[in-house]
mmCIF file of C-alpha atoms in Angstrom:
data_model
loop_
_atom_site.group_PDB
_atom_site.id
_atom_site.type_symbol
_atom_site.label_atom_id
_atom_site.label_comp_id
_atom_site.label_asym_id
_atom_site.label_seq_id
_atom_site.Cartn_x
_atom_site.Cartn_y
_atom_site.Cartn_z
ATOM 1 C CA UNK M 1 -34.779 -55.961 -110.626
ATOM 2 C CA UNK M 2 -33.074 -53.934 -113.331
ATOM 3 C CA UNK M 3 -29.857 -52.048 -112.600
ATOM 4 C CA UNK M 4 -31.604 -48.750 -113.419
ATOM 5 C CA UNK M 5 -34.347 -49.509 -110.872
ATOM 6 C CA UNK M 6 -31.792 -50.372 -108.203
ATOM 7 C CA UNK M 7 -29.915 -47.135 -108.822
ATOM 8 C CA UNK M 8 -33.148 -45.158 -108.602
ATOM 9 C CA UNK M 9 -34.009 -46.791 -105.252
ATOM 10 C CA UNK M 10 -30.658 -46.202 -103.547
ATOM 11 C CA UNK M 11 -30.607 -42.610 -104.832
ATOM 12 C CA UNK M 12 -34.078 -42.062 -103.366
ATOM 13 C CA UNK M 13 -32.906 -43.482 -100.022
ATOM 14 C CA UNK M 14 -29.782 -41.309 -100.232
ATOM 15 C CA UNK M 15 -31.941 -38.181 -100.709
ATOM 16 C CA UNK M 16 -34.135 -39.152 -97.753
ATOM 17 C CA UNK M 17 -31.020 -39.665 -95.620
ATOM 18 C CA UNK M 18 -29.797 -36.198 -96.591
ATOM 19 C CA UNK M 19 -32.953 -34.405 -95.513
ATOM 20 C CA UNK M 20 -33.694 -36.516 -92.411
ATOM 21 C CA UNK M 21 -33.065 -35.364 -88.867
ATOM 22 C CA UNK M 22 -33.147 -38.970 -87.716
ATOM 23 C CA UNK M 23 -33.414 -42.416 -89.289
ATOM 24 C CA UNK M 24 -34.521 -45.574 -87.490
ATOM 25 C CA UNK M 25 -33.985 -49.113 -88.767
ATOM 26 C CA UNK M 26 -36.815 -51.493 -87.920
ATOM 27 C CA UNK M 27 -37.305 -55.179 -88.542
ATOM 28 C CA UNK M 28 -40.815 -55.545 -89.918
ATOM 29 C CA UNK M 29 -40.850 -59.320 -90.466
ATOM 30 C CA UNK M 30 -44.236 -60.865 -89.657
ATOM 31 C CA UNK M 31 -46.217 -57.616 -89.665
ATOM 32 C CA UNK M 32 -49.438 -57.616 -91.667
ATOM 33 C CA UNK M 33 -49.896 -55.171 -94.524
ATOM 34 C CA UNK M 34 -52.788 -53.383 -92.771
ATOM 35 C CA UNK M 35 -50.635 -52.766 -89.691
ATOM 36 C CA UNK M 36 -47.746 -51.536 -91.818
ATOM 37 C CA UNK M 37 -50.085 -49.153 -93.676
ATOM 38 C CA UNK M 38 -51.404 -47.827 -90.365
ATOM 39 C CA UNK M 39 -47.809 -47.190 -89.241
ATOM 40 C CA UNK M 40 -47.097 -45.419 -92.546
ATOM 41 C CA UNK M 41 -50.083 -43.099 -92.013
ATOM 42 C CA UNK M 42 -49.123 -42.236 -88.452
ATOM 43 C CA UNK M 43 -45.522 -41.499 -89.465
ATOM 44 C CA UNK M 44 -46.677 -39.362 -92.394
ATOM 45 C CA UNK M 45 -48.875 -37.297 -90.050
ATOM 46 C CA UNK M 46 -45.780 -36.695 -87.897
ATOM 47 C CA UNK M 47 -43.588 -35.462 -90.794
ATOM 48 C CA UNK M 48 -41.918 -38.826 -91.268
ATOM 49 C CA UNK M 49 -42.154 -41.896 -93.435
ATOM 50 C CA UNK M 50 -41.160 -45.530 -93.541
ATOM 51 C CA UNK M 51 -39.627 -47.251 -96.532
ATOM 52 C CA UNK M 52 -38.763 -50.893 -97.046
ATOM 53 C CA UNK M 53 -35.304 -51.109 -98.606
ATOM 54 C CA UNK M 54 -33.138 -54.037 -99.582
ATOM 55 C CA UNK M 55 -30.063 -54.127 -97.369
ATOM 56 C CA UNK M 56 -27.599 -53.985 -100.266
ATOM 57 C CA UNK M 57 -29.251 -50.847 -101.638
ATOM 58 C CA UNK M 58 -29.437 -49.322 -98.159
ATOM 59 C CA UNK M 59 -25.710 -49.951 -97.692
ATOM 60 C CA UNK M 60 -24.942 -48.153 -100.969
ATOM 61 C CA UNK M 61 -27.049 -45.143 -99.926
ATOM 62 C CA UNK M 62 -25.467 -45.055 -96.438
ATOM 63 C CA UNK M 63 -21.971 -45.280 -97.931
ATOM 64 C CA UNK M 64 -22.700 -42.463 -100.394
ATOM 65 C CA UNK M 65 -24.110 -40.334 -97.545
ATOM 66 C CA UNK M 66 -21.035 -41.022 -95.397
ATOM 67 C CA UNK M 67 -23.122 -42.471 -92.558
ATOM 68 C CA UNK M 68 -21.399 -45.207 -90.532
ATOM 69 C CA UNK M 69 -23.357 -48.409 -89.886
ATOM 70 C CA UNK M 70 -22.920 -51.763 -88.206
ATOM 71 C CA UNK M 71 -23.183 -54.804 -90.492
ATOM 72 C CA UNK M 72 -25.390 -56.493 -87.877
ATOM 73 C CA UNK M 73 -27.902 -53.671 -88.285
ATOM 74 C CA UNK M 74 -28.198 -54.412 -91.986
ATOM 75 C CA UNK M 75 -29.389 -58.019 -91.645
ATOM 76 C CA UNK M 76 -32.939 -59.317 -91.936
ATOM 77 C CA UNK M 77 -36.029 -57.617 -93.339
ATOM 78 C CA UNK M 78 -35.452 -53.947 -92.668
ATOM 79 C CA UNK M 79 -37.444 -50.814 -93.168
ATOM 80 C CA UNK M 80 -36.110 -47.306 -92.655
ATOM 81 C CA UNK M 81 -38.237 -44.816 -90.707
ATOM 82 C CA UNK M 82 -37.239 -41.276 -91.654
ATOM 83 C CA UNK M 83 -37.908 -38.291 -89.383
ATOM 84 C CA UNK M 84 -37.917 -34.940 -91.141
ATOM 85 C CA UNK M 85 -39.013 -32.690 -88.273
ATOM 86 C CA UNK M 86 -39.272 -34.227 -84.801
ATOM 87 C CA UNK M 87 -37.159 -37.305 -84.073
ATOM 88 C CA UNK M 88 -38.719 -37.714 -80.625
ATOM 89 C CA UNK M 89 -42.218 -37.960 -82.056
ATOM 90 C CA UNK M 90 -41.182 -40.581 -84.626
ATOM 91 C CA UNK M 91 -39.376 -42.564 -81.907
ATOM 92 C CA UNK M 92 -42.545 -42.393 -79.772
ATOM 93 C CA UNK M 93 -44.697 -43.624 -82.665
ATOM 94 C CA UNK M 94 -42.334 -46.538 -83.287
ATOM 95 C CA UNK M 95 -42.304 -47.405 -79.565
ATOM 96 C CA UNK M 96 -46.120 -47.308 -79.459
ATOM 97 C CA UNK M 97 -46.325 -49.448 -82.595
ATOM 98 C CA UNK M 98 -43.874 -51.893 -80.998
ATOM 99 C CA UNK M 99 -46.259 -52.312 -78.048
ATOM 100 C CA UNK M 100 -49.132 -53.177 -80.413
ATOM 101 C CA UNK M 101 -46.961 -55.212 -82.785
ATOM 102 C CA UNK M 102 -44.394 -57.277 -80.860
ATOM 103 C CA UNK M 103 -42.813 -58.336 -84.174
ATOM 104 C CA UNK M 104 -41.753 -54.738 -84.863
ATOM 105 C CA UNK M 105 -38.188 -54.430 -83.610
ATOM 106 C CA UNK M 106 -36.330 -51.131 -83.595
ATOM 107 C CA UNK M 107 -32.767 -52.269 -84.295
ATOM 108 C CA UNK M 108 -30.947 -48.944 -84.299
ATOM 109 C CA UNK M 109 -30.570 -45.777 -86.282
ATOM 110 C CA UNK M 110 -28.978 -42.371 -86.520
ATOM 111 C CA UNK M 111 -29.715 -38.966 -85.043
ATOM 112 C CA UNK M 112 -27.971 -36.187 -86.962
ATOM 113 C CA UNK M 113 -25.813 -38.890 -88.557
ATOM 114 C CA UNK M 114 -24.665 -40.195 -85.147
ATOM 115 C CA UNK M 115 -25.375 -43.890 -84.533
ATOM 116 C CA UNK M 116 -28.103 -44.831 -82.050
ATOM 117 C CA UNK M 117 -28.527 -48.142 -80.271
ATOM 118 C CA UNK M 118 -32.006 -49.554 -79.550
ATOM 119 C CA UNK M 119 -31.845 -48.551 -75.870
ATOM 120 C CA UNK M 120 -30.937 -44.972 -76.860
ATOM 121 C CA UNK M 121 -33.956 -44.859 -79.151
ATOM 122 C CA UNK M 122 -36.155 -46.060 -76.258
ATOM 123 C CA UNK M 123 -34.806 -43.211 -74.101
ATOM 124 C CA UNK M 124 -35.421 -40.781 -76.964
ATOM 125 C CA UNK M 125 -39.039 -41.983 -77.131
ATOM 126 C CA UNK M 126 -39.443 -41.207 -73.413
ATOM 127 C CA UNK M 127 -38.511 -37.534 -73.831
ATOM 128 C CA UNK M 128 -41.292 -34.937 -73.777
ATOM 129 C CA UNK M 129 -42.650 -33.941 -77.164
ATOM 130 C CA UNK M 130 -41.557 -30.754 -78.919
ATOM 131 C CA UNK M 131 -44.778 -28.992 -77.880
ATOM 132 C CA UNK M 132 -44.333 -30.040 -74.240
ATOM 133 C CA UNK M 133 -40.741 -28.762 -74.223
ATOM 134 C CA UNK M 134 -41.821 -25.418 -75.697
ATOM 135 C CA UNK M 135 -44.575 -25.132 -73.072
ATOM 136 C CA UNK M 136 -42.054 -25.889 -70.304
ATOM 137 C CA UNK M 137 -39.641 -23.239 -71.589
ATOM 138 C CA UNK M 138 -42.406 -20.636 -71.886
ATOM 139 C CA UNK M 139 -43.657 -21.552 -68.403
ATOM 140 C CA UNK M 140 -40.134 -21.241 -67.043
ATOM 141 C CA UNK M 141 -39.782 -17.816 -68.619
ATOM 142 C CA UNK M 142 -43.208 -16.718 -67.396
ATOM 143 C CA UNK M 143 -42.604 -17.494 -63.698
ATOM 144 C CA UNK M 144 -39.835 -14.911 -63.077
ATOM 145 C CA UNK M 145 -41.739 -12.245 -65.016
ATOM 146 C CA UNK M 146 -44.878 -12.927 -62.978
ATOM 147 C CA UNK M 147 -42.808 -12.654 -59.789
ATOM 148 C CA UNK M 148 -41.316 -9.358 -60.945
ATOM 149 C CA UNK M 149 -44.776 -7.965 -61.704
ATOM 150 C CA UNK M 150 -45.914 -8.990 -58.207
ATOM 151 C CA UNK M 151 -42.932 -7.269 -56.581
ATOM 152 C CA UNK M 152 -43.438 -4.110 -58.636
ATOM 153 C CA UNK M 153 -47.146 -4.052 -57.750
ATOM 154 C CA UNK M 154 -46.209 -4.366 -54.073
ATOM 155 C CA UNK M 155 -43.783 -1.481 -54.378
ATOM 156 C CA UNK M 156 -46.396 0.668 -56.121
ATOM 157 C CA UNK M 157 -48.955 -0.133 -53.405
ATOM 158 C CA UNK M 158 -46.405 0.840 -50.756
ATOM 159 C CA UNK M 159 -45.551 4.056 -52.580
ATOM 160 C CA UNK M 160 -49.245 4.950 -52.905
ATOM 161 C CA UNK M 161 -49.713 4.201 -49.216
ATOM 162 C CA UNK M 162 -46.790 6.443 -48.262
ATOM 163 C CA UNK M 163 -48.029 9.257 -50.518
ATOM 164 C CA UNK M 164 -51.530 9.013 -49.010
ATOM 165 C CA UNK M 165 -50.062 9.147 -45.510
ATOM 166 C CA UNK M 166 -48.029 12.243 -46.423
ATOM 167 C CA UNK M 167 -51.110 13.874 -47.954
ATOM 168 C CA UNK M 168 -53.187 13.109 -44.865
ATOM 169 C CA UNK M 169 -50.430 14.479 -42.616
ATOM 170 C CA UNK M 170 -50.245 17.694 -44.673
ATOM 171 C CA UNK M 171 -54.036 18.042 -44.639
ATOM 172 C CA UNK M 172 -54.015 17.524 -40.882
ATOM 173 C CA UNK M 173 -51.297 20.210 -40.480
ATOM 174 C CA UNK M 174 -53.262 22.683 -42.629
ATOM 175 C CA UNK M 175 -56.340 22.207 -40.485
ATOM 176 C CA UNK M 176 -54.383 22.988 -37.319
#
């Protein structure tokens, strides 16, 4: 590989690191091309991507980006899974792919430039999705408002009842 090509690759990885919310390092050794392409498609649909990078070029990009890494993480055949929008969704996709492809090993990564261990990535994959969290927040906000509406309706019904009783009493007094 020419020096110019190498520089182009690490610069591309550097740019991806800069715009990523999270990055996951996976060992892809032994995975068939069809399976890897299927993983690429699923990550792309989730605003992410996976890129196979030589470890030396990945180290250069990580150093330039100021992202700390463990040398053990940068051994073997690695691919970088980049998450541009929802780190939880990408972690879920990698966990699901790992169930189908036992060779796929999530070795570690970074969330907002903070190092993640494999067990932390597994916990991240178990979190509810972005949509589920939004629905939970909206549901949590809706419950007190619904309760308030119920209380106000009860008060209005009581007020109407009192006003009707007063009107009936006055009508009864006028008739007498």
